[in-house]
Coordinates of C-alpha atoms in Angstrom, one line a residue:
Chain Q
M1 CA -6.7 37.7 28.4
K2 CA -6.7 40.1 25.5
L3 CA -6.6 38.3 22.1
E4 CA -3.5 40.2 21.1
H5 CA -1.7 38.9 24.1
F6 CA -2.9 35.4 23.5
A7 CA -1.6 35.6 19.9
N8 CA 1.7 36.9 21.2
D9 CA 2.0 33.9 23.6
I10 CA 1.0 31.4 20.9
R11 CA 3.7 32.9 18.5
L12 CA 6.3 32.9 21.3
T13 CA 5.5 29.4 22.4
T14 CA 5.5 28.1 18.8
L15 CA 8.9 29.7 18.1
E16 CA 10.4 28.3 21.3
M17 CA 9.2 24.8 20.3
L18 CA 10.6 25.0 16.8
K19 CA 13.9 26.5 18.0
H20 CA 14.3 23.7 20.6
K21 CA 13.7 21.2 17.8
T22 CA 16.1 23.1 15.5
F23 CA 13.8 22.7 12.5
G24 CA 10.1 22.7 11.5
H25 CA 7.1 24.1 9.7
L26 CA 7.7 27.7 10.7
G27 CA 6.0 29.8 7.9
G28 CA 2.6 28.3 7.8
S29 CA 2.5 28.1 11.6
M30 CA 3.1 31.8 12.0
S31 CA 0.5 32.8 9.5
I32 CA -2.4 31.2 11.5
V33 CA -1.5 32.4 15.0
E34 CA -4.1 35.3 15.2
T35 CA -6.9 33.0 14.0
L36 CA -6.0 30.4 16.6
S37 CA -5.9 33.1 19.2
V38 CA -9.5 34.3 18.4
L39 CA -10.9 30.8 18.0
Y40 CA -9.5 29.3 21.2
G41 CA -9.4 32.6 23.1
K42 CA -12.9 33.6 22.5
H43 CA -15.2 31.8 20.2
M44 CA -14.8 28.0 20.5
R45 CA -16.6 26.1 23.2
V46 CA -13.9 23.7 24.4
D47 CA -13.1 22.0 27.7
P48 CA -9.4 21.2 28.1
Q49 CA -10.3 18.8 30.9
N50 CA -12.7 17.0 28.6
P51 CA -11.3 17.3 25.1
T52 CA -13.9 15.0 23.5
D53 CA -16.9 16.7 25.1
P54 CA -19.8 16.2 22.7
L55 CA -20.9 19.8 23.3
R56 CA -17.6 21.2 22.1
D57 CA -17.0 23.2 18.9
Y58 CA -14.8 21.3 16.5
F59 CA -11.6 22.5 14.9
V60 CA -9.9 20.8 11.9
L61 CA -6.5 22.0 10.9
S62 CA -6.7 20.8 7.3
K63 CA -3.2 22.2 6.6
G64 CA -2.0 19.7 9.2
H65 CA 1.7 20.6 8.9
A66 CA 0.9 23.8 10.9
G67 CA 0.5 21.5 13.9
P68 CA 3.2 23.3 16.0
A69 CA 1.0 26.5 16.2
L70 CA -2.0 24.4 17.3
Y71 CA 0.0 22.4 19.8
A72 CA 1.2 25.7 21.4
T73 CA -2.4 27.0 21.5
L74 CA -3.7 23.7 23.1
A75 CA -0.9 23.7 25.7
L76 CA -1.6 27.4 26.6
K77 CA -5.3 26.5 27.0
G78 CA -4.3 23.6 29.3
F79 CA -5.1 20.6 27.2
F80 CA -1.7 19.2 28.1
D81 CA 1.4 20.3 29.9
K82 CA 3.7 22.9 28.2
S83 CA 6.7 20.7 28.8
L84 CA 5.3 18.3 26.2
L85 CA 6.0 20.8 23.5
K86 CA 9.7 20.0 23.8
T87 CA 8.9 16.6 22.4
L88 CA 7.7 17.9 19.0
N89 CA 8.6 15.3 16.3
D90 CA 10.7 13.2 18.7
D91 CA 10.6 9.4 18.6
N92 CA 7.3 8.2 20.1
T93 CA 6.0 11.7 20.7
T94 CA 2.3 12.6 20.9
L95 CA 3.1 15.8 18.9
P96 CA 3.9 14.8 15.4
S97 CA 4.6 17.2 12.6
N98 CA 1.0 16.7 11.2
C99 CA -2.0 16.5 13.5
D100 CA -3.2 13.1 14.8
M101 CA -6.5 12.8 16.6
N102 CA -5.6 9.5 18.1
I103 CA -2.5 10.6 20.0
T104 CA -2.9 14.3 20.9
K105 CA -5.5 15.7 23.3
G106 CA -7.6 18.4 21.7
I107 CA -7.1 17.4 18.1
D108 CA -10.4 16.7 16.4
M109 CA -9.2 15.2 13.1
T110 CA -6.1 13.5 11.7
T111 CA -4.7 15.7 8.9
G112 CA -1.7 16.1 6.7
S113 CA -2.6 14.8 3.3
L114 CA -3.9 18.1 1.9
G115 CA -7.5 18.4 1.1
Q116 CA -8.7 15.6 3.3
G117 CA -9.3 17.7 6.4
F118 CA -11.7 19.9 4.5
S119 CA -13.9 16.9 3.6
A120 CA -13.7 15.6 7.2
A121 CA -14.8 19.0 8.6
V122 CA -17.7 19.1 6.1
G123 CA -18.6 15.6 7.3
I124 CA -18.5 16.6 11.0
A125 CA -20.7 19.6 10.2
K126 CA -23.2 17.4 8.3
G127 CA -23.2 14.9 11.2
L128 CA -24.0 17.7 13.6
Q129 CA -26.8 19.0 11.3
I130 CA -28.3 15.5 11.1
Q131 CA -28.3 15.3 14.9
N132 CA -29.8 18.7 15.3
K133 CA -26.8 19.9 17.4
N134 CA -25.7 23.5 17.4
N135 CA -21.9 22.9 17.8
H136 CA -19.9 24.9 15.2
V137 CA -17.1 23.5 13.0
Y138 CA -14.1 25.5 12.1
V139 CA -11.5 24.5 9.5
I140 CA -8.3 26.1 8.3
V141 CA -7.2 25.3 4.8
G142 CA -4.0 26.6 3.1
D143 CA -4.1 28.7 -0.1
G144 CA -1.7 26.1 -1.6
E145 CA -4.0 23.3 -0.3
L146 CA -6.7 24.7 -2.5
N147 CA -4.7 23.2 -5.4
E148 CA -6.2 19.8 -4.3
G149 CA -9.3 18.9 -6.3
Q150 CA -10.9 17.3 -3.3
C151 CA -11.4 20.8 -1.8
Y152 CA -13.9 21.6 -4.5
E153 CA -15.9 18.5 -3.9
A154 CA -16.0 19.5 -0.2
M155 CA -17.1 23.0 -1.1
M156 CA -19.9 21.7 -3.4
F157 CA -21.1 19.4 -0.7
A158 CA -21.0 22.1 2.0
V159 CA -23.1 24.5 -0.1
K160 CA -25.6 21.8 -1.2
H161 CA -26.2 20.8 2.4
K162 CA -26.5 24.4 3.6
L163 CA -23.9 23.9 6.3
H164 CA -24.0 27.2 8.1
N165 CA -22.5 25.5 11.1
L166 CA -19.2 25.4 9.1
T167 CA -16.7 28.2 8.9
V168 CA -13.8 27.8 6.5
F169 CA -10.7 29.9 6.9
I170 CA -8.3 30.2 4.0
D171 CA -4.8 31.0 5.2
D172 CA -3.9 33.0 2.1
N173 CA -0.3 33.5 2.9
K174 CA 0.5 33.5 -0.9
L175 CA 3.2 30.8 -0.6
Q176 CA 3.2 27.1 -1.1
L177 CA 6.2 24.8 -0.4
D178 CA 8.0 25.5 -3.7
G179 CA 7.4 29.2 -3.8
F180 CA 4.7 31.8 -4.6
R181 CA 1.3 30.3 -5.3
T182 CA 0.7 32.6 -8.3
D183 CA 4.0 31.5 -9.9
I184 CA 3.4 27.8 -9.4
S185 CA -0.3 26.9 -9.6
D186 CA -3.1 29.2 -9.0
T187 CA -3.7 32.9 -9.9
A188 CA -7.5 33.0 -9.4
D189 CA -9.3 35.1 -6.9
F190 CA -10.6 33.0 -3.9
K191 CA -13.4 35.4 -3.1
Q192 CA -14.9 35.0 -6.6
R193 CA -14.4 31.3 -6.6
F194 CA -16.1 30.7 -3.3
N195 CA -18.8 33.1 -4.1
A196 CA -19.4 31.2 -7.3
F197 CA -19.8 28.0 -5.3
G198 CA -22.4 29.7 -3.0
F199 CA -20.4 30.5 0.1
H200 CA -20.9 33.6 2.2
T201 CA -17.4 35.1 1.7
Q202 CA -15.4 37.6 3.7
T203 CA -11.8 38.8 3.1
I204 CA -10.0 40.3 6.1
N205 CA -6.5 41.0 7.4
G206 CA -5.6 37.6 8.9
H207 CA -3.3 39.2 11.5
D208 CA -6.0 41.6 13.0
V209 CA -7.6 39.8 15.9
H210 CA -10.5 42.2 15.9
A211 CA -11.2 41.7 12.2
I212 CA -11.1 38.0 12.8
D213 CA -13.5 38.3 15.7
S214 CA -16.0 40.3 13.7
A215 CA -15.8 37.9 10.8
I216 CA -16.5 34.9 13.0
N217 CA -19.5 36.7 14.5
E218 CA -20.8 37.4 11.0
A219 CA -20.2 33.7 10.0
K220 CA -22.2 32.6 13.1
N221 CA -25.1 34.8 12.1
T222 CA -25.1 33.6 8.5
K223 CA -27.9 31.1 7.8
G224 CA -28.5 28.7 5.0
K225 CA -24.9 28.6 3.7
P226 CA -21.4 28.0 4.9
T227 CA -19.0 30.9 5.4
V228 CA -15.4 31.3 4.1
I229 CA -13.1 33.8 5.7
I230 CA -10.2 34.6 3.5
L231 CA -7.3 35.5 5.7
D232 CA -4.9 37.9 4.1
T233 CA -1.8 36.7 5.9
I234 CA 2.0 36.7 5.8
K235 CA 3.9 33.4 5.8
G236 CA 6.4 33.6 8.6
K237 CA 4.5 36.5 10.2
G238 CA 6.3 38.0 13.3
I239 CA 9.9 37.2 12.3
K240 CA 10.7 40.1 10.0
A241 CA 13.7 38.4 8.5
F242 CA 11.8 35.3 7.6
E243 CA 8.5 36.8 6.4
N244 CA 7.4 36.1 2.9
R245 CA 10.5 34.1 2.1
A246 CA 9.9 31.3 -0.4
D247 CA 12.1 29.0 1.8
N248 CA 10.2 29.5 5.1
H249 CA 7.7 26.5 4.7
H250 CA 10.0 24.1 6.5
M251 CA 13.2 25.6 7.9
R252 CA 16.4 24.1 9.4
F253 CA 17.8 26.9 11.5
S254 CA 21.3 28.1 10.8
D255 CA 23.3 29.9 13.5
H256 CA 22.3 33.2 11.9
D257 CA 18.6 32.0 12.0
N258 CA 19.0 31.1 15.6
T259 CA 20.2 34.6 16.4
I260 CA 17.2 36.1 14.7
L261 CA 14.9 33.6 16.5
E262 CA 16.4 34.6 19.9
E263 CA 15.9 38.3 19.2
T264 CA 12.3 37.6 18.2
I265 CA 11.6 35.5 21.2
K266 CA 13.1 38.2 23.5
A267 CA 10.9 40.8 21.9
L268 CA 7.8 38.6 22.2
K269 CA 8.6 38.0 25.9
E270 CA 8.7 41.7 26.4
G271 CA 5.2 41.9 24.8
Q272 CA 3.7 39.3 27.2
S273 CA 0.8 40.3 29.3
Chain D
M1 CA -37.9 -21.1 2.0
K2 CA -37.7 -17.6 0.5
P3 CA -36.3 -17.4 -3.0
P4 CA -32.8 -15.9 -3.2
R5 CA -32.7 -12.1 -3.3
D6 CA -30.2 -10.0 -5.3
L7 CA -27.6 -8.7 -2.9
R8 CA -28.5 -5.1 -3.8
V9 CA -32.0 -5.8 -2.6
V10 CA -30.6 -7.3 0.6
Y11 CA -28.7 -4.1 1.2
Q12 CA -31.7 -1.9 0.5
E13 CA -34.1 -4.0 2.7
T14 CA -31.7 -4.6 5.6
M15 CA -30.4 -1.1 5.8
H16 CA -34.0 0.2 5.7
E17 CA -34.6 -2.0 8.7
L18 CA -31.4 -0.9 10.5
L19 CA -32.1 2.8 9.7
G20 CA -35.4 2.4 11.5
Q21 CA -33.7 0.8 14.5
N22 CA -30.7 3.0 14.9
P23 CA -30.6 6.8 14.6
D24 CA -26.8 6.8 14.1
I25 CA -26.8 5.0 10.8
V26 CA -26.1 7.2 7.7
L27 CA -25.8 5.8 4.1
L28 CA -23.6 7.6 1.6
E29 CA -23.8 7.2 -2.1
A30 CA -21.8 8.7 -5.0
D31 CA -24.5 8.9 -7.7
L32 CA -25.0 5.1 -7.8
S33 CA -27.9 4.8 -5.3
S34 CA -30.2 3.5 -8.1
A35 CA -27.6 0.9 -9.0
I36 CA -27.7 -0.5 -5.4
T37 CA -31.4 0.5 -4.9
T38 CA -31.0 2.5 -1.8
N39 CA -33.0 5.2 -3.7
K40 CA -36.0 3.0 -2.9
I41 CA -35.7 3.3 0.9
D42 CA -38.5 5.1 2.6
A43 CA -38.4 8.9 2.2
R44 CA -38.7 9.3 6.0
F45 CA -35.0 8.3 6.2
S46 CA -33.9 10.7 3.4
N47 CA -32.0 13.0 5.8
R48 CA -29.7 10.0 6.6
I49 CA -29.2 8.8 3.0
I50 CA -26.7 11.2 1.5
N51 CA -26.1 11.2 -2.2
C52 CA -22.8 13.1 -2.5
G53 CA -22.8 13.1 -6.2
I54 CA -19.8 11.9 -8.2
Q55 CA -17.2 12.7 -5.6
E56 CA -15.7 9.6 -4.0
A57 CA -12.7 11.3 -2.4
N58 CA -14.9 13.8 -0.6
M59 CA -17.4 11.1 0.3
M60 CA -14.8 9.1 2.2
G61 CA -13.7 12.3 4.1
V62 CA -17.3 13.1 4.8
A63 CA -17.8 9.6 6.1
A64 CA -14.8 10.0 8.4
G65 CA -16.2 13.3 9.7
L66 CA -19.7 11.9 10.2
N67 CA -18.1 9.2 12.4
V68 CA -16.1 11.9 14.3
S69 CA -19.5 13.5 15.0
G70 CA -20.8 10.3 16.5
L71 CA -22.6 8.7 13.5
K72 CA -22.0 5.3 11.8
P73 CA -21.5 5.7 8.1
Y74 CA -22.2 3.0 5.4
V75 CA -20.5 4.1 2.1
H76 CA -21.3 2.5 -1.2
S77 CA -20.0 2.8 -4.8
F78 CA -18.7 0.4 -7.4
A79 CA -15.7 -1.6 -6.1
P80 CA -13.0 0.3 -8.1
F81 CA -14.4 3.7 -7.0
V82 CA -14.4 3.0 -3.3
S83 CA -10.9 1.4 -3.5
R84 CA -8.4 2.6 -6.1
R85 CA -10.2 5.9 -6.9
A86 CA -10.3 7.1 -3.3
Y87 CA -7.5 5.1 -1.8
D88 CA -5.6 7.8 0.0
Q89 CA -8.8 9.1 1.6
V90 CA -9.8 5.6 2.7
F91 CA -6.3 4.9 3.9
L92 CA -5.8 8.1 5.9
S93 CA -9.1 9.7 6.8
I94 CA -10.7 6.4 7.7
G95 CA -7.9 3.8 8.3
Y96 CA -5.1 5.8 9.8
A97 CA -7.6 8.1 11.7
K98 CA -9.2 4.9 13.1
R99 CA -12.8 5.7 12.1
D100 CA -15.6 3.2 12.2
V101 CA -16.8 3.1 8.6
F102 CA -18.5 0.4 6.6
I103 CA -17.5 0.5 2.9
L104 CA -19.5 -1.6 0.4
G105 CA -17.9 -2.2 -3.0
S106 CA -20.3 -3.6 -5.5
D107 CA -19.5 -5.6 -8.6
G108 CA -15.8 -6.3 -8.0
G109 CA -13.8 -8.1 -10.6
I110 CA -15.5 -9.5 -13.6
S111 CA -19.0 -8.9 -12.1
T112 CA -19.1 -5.4 -13.6
E113 CA -19.4 -7.1 -17.0
H114 CA -20.5 -4.5 -19.6
N115 CA -18.9 -1.6 -17.9
G116 CA -15.6 -3.1 -18.8
G117 CA -12.0 -2.4 -18.0
T118 CA -12.4 1.1 -16.4
H119 CA -14.9 -0.3 -13.9
M120 CA -13.3 -3.7 -13.3
S121 CA -11.3 -4.0 -10.1
F122 CA -8.9 -6.9 -9.7
E123 CA -7.1 -5.1 -6.9
D124 CA -9.7 -3.8 -4.5
I125 CA -9.2 -6.6 -2.0
A126 CA -5.4 -6.2 -2.1
L127 CA -5.7 -2.4 -1.5
M128 CA -8.2 -2.8 1.4
R129 CA -6.2 -5.7 2.9
A130 CA -3.1 -3.5 3.0
I131 CA -4.7 -1.0 5.4
P132 CA -3.7 -1.8 9.0
G133 CA -6.6 -2.8 11.1
S134 CA -9.0 -3.3 8.2
T135 CA -11.6 -6.1 7.9
V136 CA -12.1 -7.4 4.4
L137 CA -15.1 -9.6 3.4
E138 CA -16.6 -11.0 0.2
M139 CA -20.2 -12.1 0.3
S140 CA -21.3 -15.5 -1.0
D141 CA -25.1 -15.2 -1.0
D142 CA -28.0 -13.2 0.3
I143 CA -28.3 -15.1 3.6
M144 CA -24.7 -14.3 4.4
F145 CA -25.0 -10.7 3.4
E146 CA -28.0 -10.0 5.6
H147 CA -26.4 -11.8 8.5
I148 CA -23.2 -9.7 8.2
L149 CA -25.1 -6.4 7.8
K150 CA -27.1 -7.1 10.9
Q151 CA -23.8 -7.7 12.8
S152 CA -22.1 -4.7 11.3
L153 CA -23.1 -2.1 13.8
S154 CA -20.6 -3.5 16.2
F155 CA -17.7 -3.6 13.7
K156 CA -14.8 -1.4 14.6
G157 CA -12.5 0.4 12.2
L158 CA -12.7 0.1 8.5
T159 CA -14.8 -2.7 7.1
Y160 CA -14.7 -3.4 3.3
V161 CA -17.4 -5.7 2.0
R162 CA -17.4 -6.8 -1.7
I163 CA -20.6 -8.0 -3.3
K164 CA -22.0 -8.8 -6.7
R165 CA -25.2 -6.8 -6.9
R166 CA -27.3 -9.2 -8.9
G167 CA -27.7 -12.9 -9.7
M168 CA -25.9 -14.6 -6.8
K169 CA -27.0 -18.2 -6.2
R170 CA -28.2 -19.3 -2.8
L171 CA -25.5 -21.2 -1.0
Y172 CA -26.6 -21.3 2.6
P173 CA -29.7 -22.4 4.6
E174 CA -31.7 -19.5 6.1
D175 CA -30.6 -20.3 9.6
A176 CA -26.9 -20.3 8.7
T177 CA -24.6 -18.2 10.9
F178 CA -21.4 -16.3 10.1
E179 CA -18.6 -15.1 12.1
I180 CA -15.8 -12.6 11.1
G181 CA -12.5 -14.5 11.0
K182 CA -14.2 -17.9 10.6
G183 CA -14.2 -19.8 7.3
N184 CA -17.1 -22.1 6.4
V185 CA -16.5 -25.6 5.3
I186 CA -19.0 -26.2 2.5
K187 CA -17.8 -29.8 1.8
D188 CA -15.4 -31.9 3.7
G189 CA -12.7 -33.8 1.9
C190 CA -9.3 -35.4 2.4
D191 CA -7.4 -35.2 -0.9
A192 CA -7.3 -31.5 -1.6
T193 CA -8.7 -28.2 -0.2
I194 CA -10.2 -25.6 -2.5
I195 CA -10.7 -22.2 -1.0
A196 CA -12.8 -19.6 -2.6
T197 CA -15.1 -16.6 -2.1
G198 CA -18.0 -14.9 -3.9
I199 CA -18.8 -16.0 -7.4
M200 CA -16.0 -18.5 -7.5
L201 CA -17.8 -20.8 -5.1
E202 CA -20.1 -21.8 -7.9
E203 CA -17.2 -22.9 -10.0
V204 CA -15.6 -24.7 -7.1
L205 CA -18.7 -26.7 -6.5
N206 CA -18.7 -27.7 -10.2
A207 CA -15.0 -28.6 -9.9
H208 CA -15.8 -30.7 -6.8
E209 CA -18.1 -32.9 -8.9
Q210 CA -15.6 -33.2 -11.7
L211 CA -12.8 -34.1 -9.3
K212 CA -15.0 -36.9 -7.9
A213 CA -14.9 -38.5 -11.3
H214 CA -11.1 -38.5 -11.0
G215 CA -11.4 -40.2 -7.6
I216 CA -10.4 -37.0 -5.8
D217 CA -12.3 -36.1 -2.7
A218 CA -11.8 -32.3 -2.3
A219 CA -12.8 -30.2 0.6
I220 CA -14.4 -26.8 -0.1
I221 CA -14.0 -23.8 2.2
D222 CA -15.8 -20.5 1.8
M223 CA -13.2 -18.0 3.1
F224 CA -15.6 -15.0 3.0
S225 CA -13.6 -13.4 5.8
I226 CA -10.4 -12.7 3.8
K227 CA -9.1 -10.5 6.7
P228 CA -9.0 -11.6 9.4
I229 CA -8.5 -15.0 7.9
D230 CA -9.2 -18.3 9.7
K231 CA -5.7 -19.5 10.3
S232 CA -6.7 -22.5 12.4
L233 CA -9.0 -23.8 9.8
L234 CA -6.4 -23.3 7.1
F235 CA -3.8 -25.1 9.2
Q236 CA -6.2 -27.9 9.9
Y237 CA -7.0 -28.5 6.2
A238 CA -3.4 -27.9 5.1
E239 CA -2.4 -30.7 7.4
K240 CA -5.3 -32.9 6.5
T241 CA -5.1 -32.6 2.7
G242 CA -1.6 -31.4 1.9
L243 CA -2.8 -29.4 -1.1
I244 CA -4.5 -26.0 -1.0
I245 CA -5.9 -24.4 -4.1
T246 CA -7.4 -20.9 -4.0
A247 CA -9.9 -19.5 -6.5
E248 CA -10.6 -15.8 -6.8
N249 CA -12.2 -13.2 -9.0
H250 CA -9.3 -10.9 -8.3
N251 CA -5.6 -10.4 -9.1
L252 CA -3.5 -13.1 -7.6
V253 CA -1.4 -10.3 -6.2
G254 CA -2.7 -9.3 -2.8
G255 CA -6.0 -11.2 -2.7
L256 CA -7.2 -14.5 -1.4
F257 CA -4.2 -16.5 -2.7
S258 CA -1.9 -14.0 -1.0
A259 CA -3.8 -14.0 2.2
V260 CA -3.8 -17.9 2.4
T261 CA -0.1 -18.1 1.4
E262 CA 0.8 -15.5 4.0
A263 CA -1.1 -17.4 6.7
L264 CA 0.4 -20.8 5.9
S265 CA 3.9 -19.9 4.8
P266 CA 5.6 -20.5 8.2
H267 CA 4.2 -24.0 8.4
K268 CA 5.5 -25.7 5.2
I269 CA 2.8 -28.4 5.5
A270 CA 1.0 -28.1 2.2
I271 CA 1.4 -27.1 -1.4
I272 CA -0.4 -23.9 -2.1
D273 CA -1.4 -22.7 -5.5
G274 CA -4.2 -20.6 -6.9
I275 CA -6.2 -19.5 -9.8
G276 CA -7.0 -15.9 -10.3
V277 CA -6.3 -12.9 -12.6
K278 CA -2.6 -12.7 -13.6
E279 CA -1.1 -9.4 -14.8
S280 CA -4.2 -8.3 -16.6
F281 CA -6.6 -5.4 -16.8
G282 CA -10.3 -5.8 -17.2
Q283 CA -12.4 -5.8 -20.3
V284 CA -16.0 -5.8 -21.5
G285 CA -18.0 -9.0 -21.6
L286 CA -20.5 -11.2 -19.9
T287 CA -19.5 -13.4 -17.0
P288 CA -19.1 -16.7 -18.9
Y289 CA -16.8 -15.1 -21.5
L290 CA -14.9 -13.3 -18.8
K291 CA -14.5 -16.4 -16.7
E292 CA -13.1 -18.2 -19.7
T293 CA -10.8 -15.3 -20.6
Y294 CA -9.3 -15.0 -17.1
H295 CA -9.4 -18.8 -16.5
L296 CA -11.7 -18.5 -13.6
T297 CA -13.6 -21.7 -14.4
A298 CA -14.3 -25.1 -12.8
E299 CA -12.1 -26.6 -15.5
A300 CA -9.2 -24.4 -14.6
I301 CA -9.6 -25.4 -10.9
V302 CA -9.8 -29.2 -11.8
K303 CA -6.7 -28.8 -14.0
K304 CA -4.8 -27.1 -11.2
V305 CA -5.7 -29.8 -8.7
L306 CA -4.9 -32.6 -11.1
S307 CA -1.5 -31.1 -11.9
Y308 CA -0.5 -31.9 -8.3
K309 CA -2.5 -35.2 -7.9
N310 CA -1.4 -37.0 -11.1
H311 CA 2.3 -37.1 -10.3

């Protein structure tokens, strides 16, 4: 399947899930759709029938609240049945708002308290290095998540240990929960910052699957240091009326919102392969 | 009989041996490897001894990740730094994520002495005990610590072990055995039961002698396994002696006293009281001064027992 089509399906499936639930973490789920499409559609070695295969590549969604987009991806890949997606956030569900490795097939690390998934990904990469394994570790952190001091400890560690089996994606969607990141917390340039720490850095359009594909290839060919791929993204990408809105982190859909969602879902269905 | 070893030397020597036996073991330090002497372990294991630098939060996350990759991490720092400093990381990335990680907290409570209040943890046991599924132990001597370390590869989930790095007296014979969830009866007795861990056992043994002079025959239990706690032993001695006194180098909130009280509360078969730190932060000083200051002495234990026996 073409990566654009896979991205289309992930976006469609995620929106159907959120619309069914009537609320959820829409903005930050939409901004990572293309990256998930390229990772699970092309680069990651995973076996949906054997989710804990020791030969697999590992994925940590450090911004764990974007779980819905990852659940849609895993269901489309066949890790579990698509019907399960309708249980998102229900009582006793296996699909909680934030990712949980102990209850959801295909989730490699429990995340949600921001910053912690970054360290865990670094630890997985270090563990694979110790065991002379060539599995790759991918982690997505949010631009807001980089407020957390723990991230900088993890960066220092990753560079010191030359973890070239680690690729970090920054979902630079410019917004954190309370509003625009540059208004609230952080005006610095991520590329300069990660360069200063010693990362191999790339900045790309985070909604261009071909750019993501090339950047991952470059990361895999980089030796002696970890790579960061700064994804220039739009929070809420794909639903024009919701894009870049400061209130799209977690939305409870009004009747008007539902009309917009229905139109978007219809258009995405028409774009299906 | 070999002379008693410092517990930090036990950690160094035993982990050295275990690193040689098991390729999955990884040690993690946060710039205190020289304090626990793991820096003296043979260089051929250097790829499995990771000094993270001064970054406890990341160290806990890395430990969780190492375990996800199939390895068995042993994490060390001073007790306050592995507990209150990195609590959310320990709680979520290790506890909630159900990772098998061994955490060693050294010099808990007054044992940190000259490092003073910033380094003095009277709440590490309370914090670790509150994590669902955790195992919480305090070591009494070198024989016990080596025995526990050699069992530890089979431990599941989060294990927190508190030690005093230096100067622990020998309490057990070399062939002693230890089981998680089982208390050790150091002395039997019928008038009162004194339950303690770690450095407080020395005070309890002194108290035992002083109580004899008052005609009181006190039992002593080393409850090194604070969680899970030996409920059947507690029940047996509560019923037998009717009076339980705990002694701990820790805040009374959430530590041994709390654990014993929680275990016995449904039974209403004994009076339970304890000595420990009350509503206080730490401070600089040597152990004798600090024991006096926080009333962690044999005399305080005797006074407490007599307050119930001299009615």
